[in-house]
Structures are given as C-alpha cells and as structure tokens.
XYZ file of C-alpha atoms in Angstrom:
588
model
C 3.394 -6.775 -18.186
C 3.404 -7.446 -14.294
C 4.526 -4.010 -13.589
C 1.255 -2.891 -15.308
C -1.184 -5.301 -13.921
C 0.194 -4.318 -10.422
C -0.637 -1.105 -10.832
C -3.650 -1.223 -12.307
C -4.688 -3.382 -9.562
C -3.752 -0.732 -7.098
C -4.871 2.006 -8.965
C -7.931 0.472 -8.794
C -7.747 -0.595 -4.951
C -6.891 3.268 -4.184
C -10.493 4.101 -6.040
C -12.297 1.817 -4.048
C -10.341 3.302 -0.613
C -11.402 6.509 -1.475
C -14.849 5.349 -2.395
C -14.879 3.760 0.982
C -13.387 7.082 2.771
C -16.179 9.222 1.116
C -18.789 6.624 2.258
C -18.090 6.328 5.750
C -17.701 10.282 6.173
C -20.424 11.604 4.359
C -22.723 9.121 6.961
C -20.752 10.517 9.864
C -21.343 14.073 8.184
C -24.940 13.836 7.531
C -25.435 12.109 11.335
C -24.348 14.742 13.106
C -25.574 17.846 11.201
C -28.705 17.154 9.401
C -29.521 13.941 11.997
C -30.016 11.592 9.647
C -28.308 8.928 7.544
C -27.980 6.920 4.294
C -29.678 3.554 4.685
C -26.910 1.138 4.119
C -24.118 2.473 4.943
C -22.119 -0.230 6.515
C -23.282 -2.677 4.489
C -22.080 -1.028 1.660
C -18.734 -0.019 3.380
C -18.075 -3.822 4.562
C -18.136 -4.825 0.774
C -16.328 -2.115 -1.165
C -13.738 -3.707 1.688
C -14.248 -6.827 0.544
C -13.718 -5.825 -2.920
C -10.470 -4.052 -2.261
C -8.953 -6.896 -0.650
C -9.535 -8.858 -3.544
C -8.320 -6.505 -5.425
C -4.990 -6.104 -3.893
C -4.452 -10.497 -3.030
C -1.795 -10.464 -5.607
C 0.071 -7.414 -4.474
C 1.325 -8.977 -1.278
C 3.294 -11.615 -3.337
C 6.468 -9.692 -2.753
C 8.229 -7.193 -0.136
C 7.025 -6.764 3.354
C 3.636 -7.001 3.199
C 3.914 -10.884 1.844
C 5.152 -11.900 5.450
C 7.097 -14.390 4.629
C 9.312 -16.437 7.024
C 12.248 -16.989 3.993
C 15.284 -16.593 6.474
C 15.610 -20.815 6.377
C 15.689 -20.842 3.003
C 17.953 -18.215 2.422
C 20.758 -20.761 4.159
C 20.206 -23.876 1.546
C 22.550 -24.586 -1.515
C 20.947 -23.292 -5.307
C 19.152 -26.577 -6.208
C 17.206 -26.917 -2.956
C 16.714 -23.159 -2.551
C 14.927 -23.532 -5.931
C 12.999 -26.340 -4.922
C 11.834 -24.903 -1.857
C 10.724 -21.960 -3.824
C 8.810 -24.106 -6.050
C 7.046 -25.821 -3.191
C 6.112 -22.100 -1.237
C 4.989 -20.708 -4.579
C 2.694 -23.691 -4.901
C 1.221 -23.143 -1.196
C 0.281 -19.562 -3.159
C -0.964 -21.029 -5.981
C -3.122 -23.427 -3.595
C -4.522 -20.870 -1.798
C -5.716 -19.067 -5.067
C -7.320 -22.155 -6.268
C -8.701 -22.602 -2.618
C -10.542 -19.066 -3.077
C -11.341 -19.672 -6.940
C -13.502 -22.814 -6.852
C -14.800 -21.790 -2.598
C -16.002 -18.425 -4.157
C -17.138 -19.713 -7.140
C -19.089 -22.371 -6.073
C -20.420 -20.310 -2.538
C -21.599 -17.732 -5.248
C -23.431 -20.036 -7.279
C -25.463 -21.958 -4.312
C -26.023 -18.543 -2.787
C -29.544 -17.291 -4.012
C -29.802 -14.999 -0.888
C -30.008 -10.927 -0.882
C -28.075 -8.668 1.335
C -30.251 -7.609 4.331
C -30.813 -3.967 3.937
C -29.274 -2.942 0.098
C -30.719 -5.888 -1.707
C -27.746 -7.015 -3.564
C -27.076 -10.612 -4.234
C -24.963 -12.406 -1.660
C -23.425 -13.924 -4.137
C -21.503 -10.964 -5.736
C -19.233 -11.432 -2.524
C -18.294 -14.574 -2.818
C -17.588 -13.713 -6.660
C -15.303 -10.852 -5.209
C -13.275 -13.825 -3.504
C -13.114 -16.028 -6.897
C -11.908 -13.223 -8.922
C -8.981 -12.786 -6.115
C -7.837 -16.098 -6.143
C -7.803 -16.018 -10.267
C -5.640 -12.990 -9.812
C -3.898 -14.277 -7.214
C -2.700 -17.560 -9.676
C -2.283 -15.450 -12.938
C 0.357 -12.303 -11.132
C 2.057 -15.675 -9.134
C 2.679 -16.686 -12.628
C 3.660 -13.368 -14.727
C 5.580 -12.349 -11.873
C 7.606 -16.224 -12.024
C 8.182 -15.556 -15.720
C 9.240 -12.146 -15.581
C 12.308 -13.640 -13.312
C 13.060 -16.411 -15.565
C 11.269 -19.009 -13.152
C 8.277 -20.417 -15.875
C 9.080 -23.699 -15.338
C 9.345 -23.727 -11.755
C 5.849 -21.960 -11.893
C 4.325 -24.228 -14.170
C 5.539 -27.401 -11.554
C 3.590 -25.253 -8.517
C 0.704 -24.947 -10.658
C 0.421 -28.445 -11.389
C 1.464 -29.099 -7.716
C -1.223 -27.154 -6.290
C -4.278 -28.117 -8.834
C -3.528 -31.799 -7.948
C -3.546 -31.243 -4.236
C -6.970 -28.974 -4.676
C -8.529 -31.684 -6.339
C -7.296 -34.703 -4.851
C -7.960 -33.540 -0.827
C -11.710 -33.243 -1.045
C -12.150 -36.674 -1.964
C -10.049 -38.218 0.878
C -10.156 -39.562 4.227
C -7.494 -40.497 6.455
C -8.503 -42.117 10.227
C -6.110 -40.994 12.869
C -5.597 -39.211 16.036
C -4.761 -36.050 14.856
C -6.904 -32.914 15.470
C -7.966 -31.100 12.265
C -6.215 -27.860 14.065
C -3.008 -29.461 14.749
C -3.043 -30.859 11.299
C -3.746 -27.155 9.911
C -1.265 -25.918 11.868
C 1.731 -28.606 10.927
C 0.585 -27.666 7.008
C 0.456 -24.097 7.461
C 3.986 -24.407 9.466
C 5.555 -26.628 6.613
C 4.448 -23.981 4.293
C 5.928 -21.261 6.331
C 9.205 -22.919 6.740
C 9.525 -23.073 3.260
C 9.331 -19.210 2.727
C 5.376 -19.340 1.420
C 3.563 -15.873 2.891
C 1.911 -16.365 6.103
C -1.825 -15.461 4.657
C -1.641 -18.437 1.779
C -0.189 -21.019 4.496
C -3.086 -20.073 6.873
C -5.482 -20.956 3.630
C -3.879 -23.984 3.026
C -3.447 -25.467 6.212
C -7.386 -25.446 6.437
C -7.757 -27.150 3.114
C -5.185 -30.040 3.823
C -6.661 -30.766 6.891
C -10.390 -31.523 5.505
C -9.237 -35.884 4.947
C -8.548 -35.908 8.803
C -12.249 -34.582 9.714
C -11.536 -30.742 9.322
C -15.064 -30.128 7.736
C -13.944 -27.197 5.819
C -13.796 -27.595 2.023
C -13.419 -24.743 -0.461
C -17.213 -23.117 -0.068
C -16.625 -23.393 3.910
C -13.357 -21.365 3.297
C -14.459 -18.505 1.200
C -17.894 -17.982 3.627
C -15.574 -17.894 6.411
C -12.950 -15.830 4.902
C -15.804 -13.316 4.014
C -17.213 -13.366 7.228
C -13.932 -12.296 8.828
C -13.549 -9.153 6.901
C -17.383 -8.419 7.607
C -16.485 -6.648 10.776
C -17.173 -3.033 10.634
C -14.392 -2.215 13.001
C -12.118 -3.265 10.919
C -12.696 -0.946 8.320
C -10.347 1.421 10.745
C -7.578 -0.105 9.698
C -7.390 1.325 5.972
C -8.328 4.523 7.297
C -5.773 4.568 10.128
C -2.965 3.194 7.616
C -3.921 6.291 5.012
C -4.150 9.008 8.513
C -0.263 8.114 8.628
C 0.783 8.335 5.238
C -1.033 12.043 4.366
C -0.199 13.179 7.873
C 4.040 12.014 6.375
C 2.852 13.685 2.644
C 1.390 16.969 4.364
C 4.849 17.500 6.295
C 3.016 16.963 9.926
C 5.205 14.554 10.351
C 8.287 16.498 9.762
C 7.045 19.381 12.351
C 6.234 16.776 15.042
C 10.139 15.811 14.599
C 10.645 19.176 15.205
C 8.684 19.905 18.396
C 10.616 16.588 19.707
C 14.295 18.009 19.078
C 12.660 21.861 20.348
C 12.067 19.510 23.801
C 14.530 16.886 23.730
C 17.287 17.556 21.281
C 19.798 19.071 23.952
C 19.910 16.139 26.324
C 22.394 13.425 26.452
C 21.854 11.236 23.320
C 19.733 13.791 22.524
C 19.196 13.077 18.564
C 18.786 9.336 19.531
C 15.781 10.834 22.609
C 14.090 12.764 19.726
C 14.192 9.829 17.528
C 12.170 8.110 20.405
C 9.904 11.072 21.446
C 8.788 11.741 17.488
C 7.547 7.766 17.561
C 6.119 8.501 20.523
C 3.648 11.684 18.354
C 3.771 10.048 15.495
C 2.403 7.119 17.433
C -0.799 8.912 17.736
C -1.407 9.681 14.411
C -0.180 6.094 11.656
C -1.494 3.350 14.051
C 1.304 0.807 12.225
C 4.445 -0.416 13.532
C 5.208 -0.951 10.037
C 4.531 2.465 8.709
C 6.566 4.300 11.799
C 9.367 2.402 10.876
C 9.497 3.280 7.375
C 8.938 7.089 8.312
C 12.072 7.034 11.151
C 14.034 5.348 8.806
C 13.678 7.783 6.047
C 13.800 10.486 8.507
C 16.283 9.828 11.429
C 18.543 7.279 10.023
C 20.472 9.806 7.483
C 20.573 12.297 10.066
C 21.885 10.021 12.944
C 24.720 8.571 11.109
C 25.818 12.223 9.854
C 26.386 12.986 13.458
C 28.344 9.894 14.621
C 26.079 7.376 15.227
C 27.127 3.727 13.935
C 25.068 2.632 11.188
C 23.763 -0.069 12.924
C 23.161 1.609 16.128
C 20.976 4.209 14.404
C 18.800 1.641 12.898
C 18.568 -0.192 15.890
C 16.936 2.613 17.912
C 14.299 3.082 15.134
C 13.574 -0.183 15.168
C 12.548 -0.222 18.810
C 11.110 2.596 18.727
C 8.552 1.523 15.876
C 7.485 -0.874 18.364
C 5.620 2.141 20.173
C 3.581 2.574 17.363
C 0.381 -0.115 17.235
C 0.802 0.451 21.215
C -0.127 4.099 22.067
C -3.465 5.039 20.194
C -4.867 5.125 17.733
C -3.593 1.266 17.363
C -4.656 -1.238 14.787
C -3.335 -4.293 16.534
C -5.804 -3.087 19.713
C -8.899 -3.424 16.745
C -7.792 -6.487 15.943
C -8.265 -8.082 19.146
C -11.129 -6.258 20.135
C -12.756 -7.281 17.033
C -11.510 -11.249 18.207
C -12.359 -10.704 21.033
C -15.432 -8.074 21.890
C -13.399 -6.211 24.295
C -14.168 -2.270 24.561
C -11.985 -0.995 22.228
C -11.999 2.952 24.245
C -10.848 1.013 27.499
C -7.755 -0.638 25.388
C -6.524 2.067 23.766
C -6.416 4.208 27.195
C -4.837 1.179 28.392
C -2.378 1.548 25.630
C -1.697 4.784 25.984
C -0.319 4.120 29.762
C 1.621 1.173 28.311
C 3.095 2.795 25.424
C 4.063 5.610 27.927
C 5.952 3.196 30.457
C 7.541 1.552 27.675
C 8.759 5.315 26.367
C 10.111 5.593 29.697
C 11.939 2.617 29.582
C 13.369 2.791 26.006
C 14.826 6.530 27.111
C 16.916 5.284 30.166
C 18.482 2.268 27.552
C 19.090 5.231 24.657
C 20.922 7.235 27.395
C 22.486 4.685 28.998
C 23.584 3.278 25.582
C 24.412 6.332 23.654
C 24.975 8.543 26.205
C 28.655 9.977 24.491
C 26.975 10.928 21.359
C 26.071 13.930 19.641
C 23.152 16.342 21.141
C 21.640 19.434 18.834
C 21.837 23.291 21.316
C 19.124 23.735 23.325
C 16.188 25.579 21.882
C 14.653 28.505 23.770
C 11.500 29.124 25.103
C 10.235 30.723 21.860
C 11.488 28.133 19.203
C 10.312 25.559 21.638
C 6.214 27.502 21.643
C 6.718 27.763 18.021
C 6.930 24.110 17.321
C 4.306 23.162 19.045
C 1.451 25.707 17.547
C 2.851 24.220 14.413
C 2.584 20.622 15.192
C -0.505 21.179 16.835
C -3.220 20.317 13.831
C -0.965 16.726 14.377
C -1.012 16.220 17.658
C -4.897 17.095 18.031
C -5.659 13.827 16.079
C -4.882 11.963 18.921
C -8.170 13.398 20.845
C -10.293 13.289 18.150
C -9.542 9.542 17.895
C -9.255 8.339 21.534
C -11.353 10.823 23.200
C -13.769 10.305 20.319
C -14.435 6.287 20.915
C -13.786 6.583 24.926
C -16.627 8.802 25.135
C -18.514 7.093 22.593
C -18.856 10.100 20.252
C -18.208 8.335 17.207
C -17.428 4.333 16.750
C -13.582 3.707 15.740
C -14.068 3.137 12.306
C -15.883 6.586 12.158
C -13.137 8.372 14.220
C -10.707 6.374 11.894
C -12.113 8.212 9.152
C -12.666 11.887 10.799
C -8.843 11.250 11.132
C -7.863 10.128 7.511
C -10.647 13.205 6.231
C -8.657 15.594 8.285
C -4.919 14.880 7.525
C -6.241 14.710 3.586
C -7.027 18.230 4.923
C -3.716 19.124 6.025
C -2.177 17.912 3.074
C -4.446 19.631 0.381
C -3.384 22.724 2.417
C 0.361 22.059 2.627
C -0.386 22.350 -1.546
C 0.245 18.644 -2.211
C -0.677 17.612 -5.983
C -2.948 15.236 -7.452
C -0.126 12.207 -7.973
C 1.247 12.605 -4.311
C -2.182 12.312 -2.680
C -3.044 9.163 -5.083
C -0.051 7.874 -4.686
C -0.109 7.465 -0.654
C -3.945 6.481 -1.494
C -2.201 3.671 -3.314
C -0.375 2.978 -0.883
C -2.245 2.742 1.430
C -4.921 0.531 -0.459
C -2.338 -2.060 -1.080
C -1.486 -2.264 2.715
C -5.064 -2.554 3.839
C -5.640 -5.260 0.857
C -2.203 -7.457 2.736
C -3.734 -6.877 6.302
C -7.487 -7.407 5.208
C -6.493 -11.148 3.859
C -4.381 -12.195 6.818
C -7.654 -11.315 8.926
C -9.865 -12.994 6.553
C -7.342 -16.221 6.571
C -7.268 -16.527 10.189
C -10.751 -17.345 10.535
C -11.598 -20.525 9.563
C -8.290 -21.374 11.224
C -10.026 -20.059 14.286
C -13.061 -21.587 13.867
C -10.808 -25.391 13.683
C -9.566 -24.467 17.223
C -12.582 -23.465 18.306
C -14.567 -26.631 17.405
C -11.313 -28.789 18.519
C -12.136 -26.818 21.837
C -8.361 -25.523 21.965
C -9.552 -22.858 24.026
C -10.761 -25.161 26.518
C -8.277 -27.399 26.647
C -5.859 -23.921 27.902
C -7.929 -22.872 30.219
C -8.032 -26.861 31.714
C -4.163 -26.901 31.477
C -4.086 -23.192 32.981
C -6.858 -24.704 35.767
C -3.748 -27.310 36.459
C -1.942 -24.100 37.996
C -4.581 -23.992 40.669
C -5.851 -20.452 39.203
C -2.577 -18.651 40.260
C -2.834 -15.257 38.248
C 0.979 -14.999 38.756
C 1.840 -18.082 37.355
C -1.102 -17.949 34.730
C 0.276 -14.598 33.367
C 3.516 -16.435 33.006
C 2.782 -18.880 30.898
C 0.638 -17.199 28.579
C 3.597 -14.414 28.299
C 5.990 -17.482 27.490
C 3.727 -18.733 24.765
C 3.141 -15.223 23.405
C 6.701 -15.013 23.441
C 7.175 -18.024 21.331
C 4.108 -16.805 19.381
C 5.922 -13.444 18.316
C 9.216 -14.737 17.176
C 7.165 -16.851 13.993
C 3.874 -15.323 13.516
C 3.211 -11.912 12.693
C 1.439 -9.452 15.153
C -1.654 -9.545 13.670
C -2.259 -13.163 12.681
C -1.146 -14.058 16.493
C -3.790 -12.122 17.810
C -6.312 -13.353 16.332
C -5.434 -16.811 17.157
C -4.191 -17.079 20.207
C -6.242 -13.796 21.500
C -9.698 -15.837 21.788
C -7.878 -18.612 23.229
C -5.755 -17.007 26.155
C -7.990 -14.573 27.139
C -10.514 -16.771 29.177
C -8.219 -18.739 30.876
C -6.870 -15.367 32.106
C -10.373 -14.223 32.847
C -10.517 -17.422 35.021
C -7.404 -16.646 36.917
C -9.270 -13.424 37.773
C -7.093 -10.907 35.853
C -8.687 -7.891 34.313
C -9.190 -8.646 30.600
C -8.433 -5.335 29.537
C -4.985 -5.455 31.375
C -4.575 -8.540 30.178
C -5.369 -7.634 26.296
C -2.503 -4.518 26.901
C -0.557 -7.192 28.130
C -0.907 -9.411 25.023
C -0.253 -6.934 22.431
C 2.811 -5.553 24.269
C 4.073 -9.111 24.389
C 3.270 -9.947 20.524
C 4.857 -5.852 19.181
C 7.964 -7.083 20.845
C 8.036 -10.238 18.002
C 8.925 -7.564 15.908
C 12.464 -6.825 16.934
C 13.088 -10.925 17.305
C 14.330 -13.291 14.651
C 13.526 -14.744 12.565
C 10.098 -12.602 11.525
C 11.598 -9.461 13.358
C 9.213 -7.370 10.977
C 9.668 -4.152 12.120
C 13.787 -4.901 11.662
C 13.570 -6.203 8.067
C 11.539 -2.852 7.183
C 14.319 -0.666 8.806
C 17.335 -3.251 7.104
C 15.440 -2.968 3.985
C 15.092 1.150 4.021
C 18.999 1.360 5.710
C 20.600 -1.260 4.133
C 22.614 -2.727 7.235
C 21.859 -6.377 7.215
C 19.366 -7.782 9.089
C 21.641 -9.891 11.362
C 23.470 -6.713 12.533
C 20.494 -5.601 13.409
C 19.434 -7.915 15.429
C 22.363 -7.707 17.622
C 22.543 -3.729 17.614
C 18.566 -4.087 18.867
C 19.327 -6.433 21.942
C 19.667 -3.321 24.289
C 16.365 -2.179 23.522
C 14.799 -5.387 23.291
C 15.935 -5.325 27.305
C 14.317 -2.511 28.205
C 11.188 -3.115 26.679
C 10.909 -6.650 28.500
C 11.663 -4.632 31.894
C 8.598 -2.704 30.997
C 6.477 -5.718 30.091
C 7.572 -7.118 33.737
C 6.413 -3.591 34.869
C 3.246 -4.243 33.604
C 2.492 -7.900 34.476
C 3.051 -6.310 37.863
C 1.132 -4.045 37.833
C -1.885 -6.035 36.636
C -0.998 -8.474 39.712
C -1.601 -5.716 42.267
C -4.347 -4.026 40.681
C-alpha cells in the first residue's frame, strides 16, 4: 500500500516536472525565434512548482533526502530509541497538521486572483493543505507497514494536541520568538525528526512567546518562499545531471579524465577528482555527484588496490566540488536570499572550485601516491575523448556564459540545459521507463529541496523581525570593522553552521544575516558569498550531518564512521584552500 502511494505520488510529481520543463522552454523557444511569448509564463511555472512540492512532502520521510540528524539516536538503548522515534515522527506529523489547517484556512480567507492568469489565490494555499494531509496519512502507512501503529497513533495524538493547544497560549518571558524557534526546531532535530518538519515546527511553538506566526502566517510564507522564479533552476539543474548519467555523458567525461590524467601518480584516484571536476559543470548537486562517483569509481578503485575506505573517502571530497563550480544550486539559493548577481557568483565559483581542485590533487598524490595508475594514453585516444565528451562539456557555456552575459535568466539556461541532455539521451537510444524514471527522480529531489526552502522562510522572517541581523553586524561593529577578523568569525560560525544544518537550509539563514555585517567590514559581497558556500559544502564531509559521506557509506557500504576518518586528509586540503581564499578576498 505505501509502496504504491509513493509512487503514484512521484509518478505524478515527474508529470508535473515535465509539464514545468515544457513550459519554461517553449517561452524561451518562442522568445527568441518568433519574438514573442505566452502571457503567463512564470506565473504558471512558479505554481506547477508549488504543486510538485506538495506532491512529493511525503517522499522525503525516508533516505537522504529526509535530512535527518538520527546519529544521537542511533546510540540510545531499544525503549528510548523507540521513544525518541515516537517524539521525531510527531514533529512530522506537526508539521503536516501545521500546513493542513495554515493552507486550509489561508485558502478559504483568500478571495484574491492571481495577477496576470486569473486563477484563484486560493488554489495555492489548497496545494499546501493537500501536502500536509499527505504528509500525515504516508507518516502513518509507512509506521504500520514497519509494525510501528501504535507508536504512530501516540505522535498523532501528540502532535494534534500541540496544534491545537499553542494558538491559544501565551507565555511572558525574555525569550526571543527566534531563539525559541530555534531551541524547538533543535530539540526536534536532536531527536532524529527531518530538518524541513523541525524548521515548521519551531515557528509554530514559538507563537505563545510573541512569535506572531500561526498556521495561515506559515503556509503564506511557506508559499511565498517557493515563489521565486530562480528557483525553478534547481529541478531543472537536478534532472541536467541525471539524463546527462542516463545518456552515458557521464561515462565519456570519465573517460576524457583517465585519457588526461590516468597515467600520473595516483592516477585512478586524480581521474576520480578531475571527472567531479566535468561533471561539476553539468548536475549542480553535491548530492547527485556523489551518488554518480560512487557507482562509478568506487568498484573500480578497490579492484585496483585501493582500501575500501580510502576509495570512498576521495569521492566523498570530491563531491564537495560539485554545488561549487557552475552551474551550482547552492549559489541560487543564496542569490535568491540574498539578491546577489547570480553570473558574478558562479564565475566566482568557478575560480574557487578550481583552487580547491588544485588543492584536493596535491592531498590525493601525496596520500595515495604508491597506488595503481592506468598507461598513458596517446595523443589520438586522448583527441578522441574529448570530441566525444564534448556535447557534455559544452553545457557548461551554455549555462554560465548564458546568465554572465545575460542571454537567458538561470532558470531559462537551467532548462536549455535539462532540454539538451534529454537530447543526448533520446539519441544515446534510451527508452521510455529510463527517461521517466530519472524524471522521477528527479521530481522527488526537487519536491525535498523545494520544502526545505519553503520552511526556512518564516524562520527567516522571526530573525528578521527579532533584528538578528542587526544584532551581528553590532557584535561584528565590536571588532572595530576589521575585515580580517570579521571574516573570521563568520567562517567560525559557518563552520559550526555546517557540521548540523544542511547546506541549503544554512544558507538561507545565516546568508541574509552575515552578509551585511561583511558588507560593513568592506569585503566584496560576491567574494564573500564564494566564501560562504565554500565554508557551508565543507559541512558535508563533517559529522554528524556529513551528507555527502552518508550518500557515499550508503552506495559503498563502509560505515559512516570509517569514513569520516578516511576523509580527514581531504577535509585538510580543502580548509588550506578556504584560507587561500579568505586571503585572497583580504588583498583584493
């Protein structure tokens, strides 16, 4: 019964991406060679995203994509494990009944049309209730299918008292409604609940102490943070990476890097780095380069004498590369929290991502330099590989140089991209069921990332009105506007930041709230947003999230903990390069 819900639910999230695909490129299409356009285009884009995010709320309960912070509760004894469980599951259910009655009762006051299609405002809000009913009922198949019903029936109960007790009460005290939020959504984290719900809930419990946001609040705000059109890149970037893998691009880029690289000391470990490095340019996810290396270098690593764990460890790092060099879907996130020019951050990245290349190369050869090397390919083999992994590696102008040179907005070059590699993989004869299957995919992805954007805005919106951004740029003021010792303690608290939040939900807190005080120091605020997200991708080779290190443990199998020690080399080398950096922002 859950199996089929599940994929009905992303069977019908994959409709909706392609929907949203054909939208977004027959405007770009009909722009550029008829010059003209279909009124309503982004309007109509913003809520088929919308709808595919509610859509896929219940898929994120489990695997990766939940982002869940269960490594604490993996350590207690059976009876507190389970009731530790019970509480995270009811921070889940919570957070559906949050969205069920906000959207419900948002859709009935609204009475408003949409600006330029006409549609009722209040289908969106709808969209938002129907997620959170979803969200309760798969929370509780799922619990039954694993013999947990009673367990699920106590969170239920837990979290439909809590819903309708908070809103009617007040508690006096000190307390800011953010740093109550943030304590809730913590507990809830500690407690193994994913990172989205605890965001959700956090706002909700911390209405008594003057928070101002009940459940209508949430749900507008929520659908206000997924009404960015830039963010619409982000499904289209996710499903570039997984035709470009499905069309075998991906596969002759590996190529091209053992053709160059393959002959040098730790030269199977250097082409594991240099195909991140082209892949880079094509997924835009951490996540979904780590998946690919995993399933691609791992086996073929350890065959040739690399330890297990050592082999994991260097795709790992590598991943890191990934939402660094362009296209890069952490650099839309915080230009869309922070209206910086997205074409001057991903150049930006590009120059980072390159340094930080540089520096994971000397730590492979310095670490692996006795291992096993492939024979040098000649001139010829070497030309070959690169006419055939050019349709690849030409994805990476189309994107950057499109948006740089303000050709085509991201989301459109996001979707030029994705139209292309479907391309290359309808000509590299892929059937029907592979195609819908990395739509899928894909769709289910997007759906996780869409609601951990749409959470972290009325979070955002408590720090803003508790002025938490001011009160960081006061305390940075304290430092007498040293950039130096400004960039340090921002880089400390991103730091901190990385090792418990994920990538994306940290930049969309703390990125509105760090920036000015940098600004005010006088550092560039491009630099400084580089500088940010190189600091936050290197959370995910740290415990205890260390996302990018549970996806390569989970595809590998070597346990999570060896991992973590068999990464520390790396880890090194990519700090050097962050130093490098901070430098180099200094003197510029």
């Amino acid at each position: 019964m859950v199996h089929r819900l599940e994929q009905l639910l992303s069977a019908c999230a994959a409709i909706l991406l392609m929907l949203l695909l054909g939208l977004v490129l027959v405007s770009v299409g009909l722009r550029y060679l008829l010059s003209t356009g279909i009124v309503g285009t982004e309007e109509a884009a913003l809520w088929l995203f919308l709808a595919l995010v509610a859509l896929g709320m219940p898929l994120s309960l489990r695997g990766p994509l939940s982002l869940r912070l269960d490594g604490l509760t993996r350590l207690l004894p059976g009876r507190l494990k389970a009731s530790a469980d019970i509480c995270a599951d009811a921070f889940t259910a919570a957070a559906g009944f949050v969205l069920l009655a906000g959207g419900g009762a948002a859709a009935t006051a609204m009475r408003s049309l949409s600006p330029v299609l006409g549609l009722p405002e209040a289908v969106r809000f709808a969209c938002l209730s129907g997620g959170g009913l979803l969200l309760v009922i798969t929370l509780l198949l799922v619990r039954i299918s694993e013999g947990r019903a009673i367990g699920a029936c106590l969170s239920l109960i837990l979290a439909g008292a809590a819903v309708l007790a908070v809103p009617d009460v007040r508690i006096v005290s000190e307390w800011q409604p953010s740093m109550v939020a943030a304590l809730a959504a913590g507990t809830g984290l500690a407690l193994g609940a994913p990172l989205a719900h605890c965001l959700l809930v956090g706002v909700f419990l911390a209405l008594p102490f003057g928070g101002g946001l009940g459940e209508a609040a949430i749900a507008s705000s929520v659908a206000g943070g997924m009404s960015k059109f830039l963010l619409l890149a982000i499904p289209f970037f996710l499903l570039c990476g997984g035709l470009l893998t499905l069309s075998g691009a991906g596969a002759r880029l590996v190529r091209l890097a053992e053709a160059l690289v393959g002959h040098r000391k730790a030269g199977l470990a250097q082409t594991a780095l240099l195909s991140g490095v082209l892949f880079s340019g094509a997924s835009g996810s951490s996540v979904a380069n780590a998946a690919f290396g995993a399933a691609t270098f791992h086996p073929h690593l350890v065959r040739h004498g690399y330890p297990p764990e050592r082999s994991a460890a260097i795709i790992a790092a590598t991943s890191v590369l990934d939402n660094v060099i362009p296209p890069s879907i952490a650099f839309l996130l915080l230009a869309a929290a922070t209206d910086l020019s997205v074409g001057a951050l991903l150049v930006g990245g590009a120059y980072a991502g390159l340094l930080m290349a540089l520096c994971l190369a000397v730590a492979i050869r310095l670490a692996n330099g006795d291992s096993a090397r492939s024979v040098r390919a000649g001139g010829d083999e070497r030309r070959k590989a690169l006419v055939k992994a050019v349709p690849a590696l030409g994805l990476v102008g189309v994107v950057v140089g499109g948006i740089r040179f303000g050709v085509v907005t991201p989301t459109e070059a996001a979707a030029l991209a994705a139209g292309y590699a479907l391309l290359l993989a309808v000509a590299g004869r892929q059937g029907p069921a592979g195609l819908f299957s990395t739509f899928r995919r894909s769709a289910v992805e997007a759906a996780a990332l869409g609601l951990l954007i749409g959470a972290a805005a009325p979070f955002a919106f408590l720090l803003a009105v508790d002025g938490v951004a001011g009160m960081v740029t006061n305390a940075v003021g304290t430092l007498g506007g040293n950039p130096w010792q400004v960039l340090l303690l921002c880089n400390l608290v991103l730091l901190a930041a990385g090792m418990v939040l994920d990538t994306g939900a940290a930049i969309l807190l703390l990125g509105p709230i760090l920036l000015p005080a940098a600004v005010a120091a006088g550092i560039d605020p491009v630099l400084f947003g580089v500088i940010l997200v190189v600091n936050l991708m290197l959370g995910g080779l740290t415990p205890p999230v260390g996302m990018l290190v549970f996806v390569v443990s989970g595809t590998t199998g070597v346990p999570p903990a060896t991992l973590f020690r068999a990464v520390i080399p790396y880890l090194v080398a990519l700090l050097c390069a962050l130093l490098a950096l901070c430098l180099l922002t200094l003197l510029l």
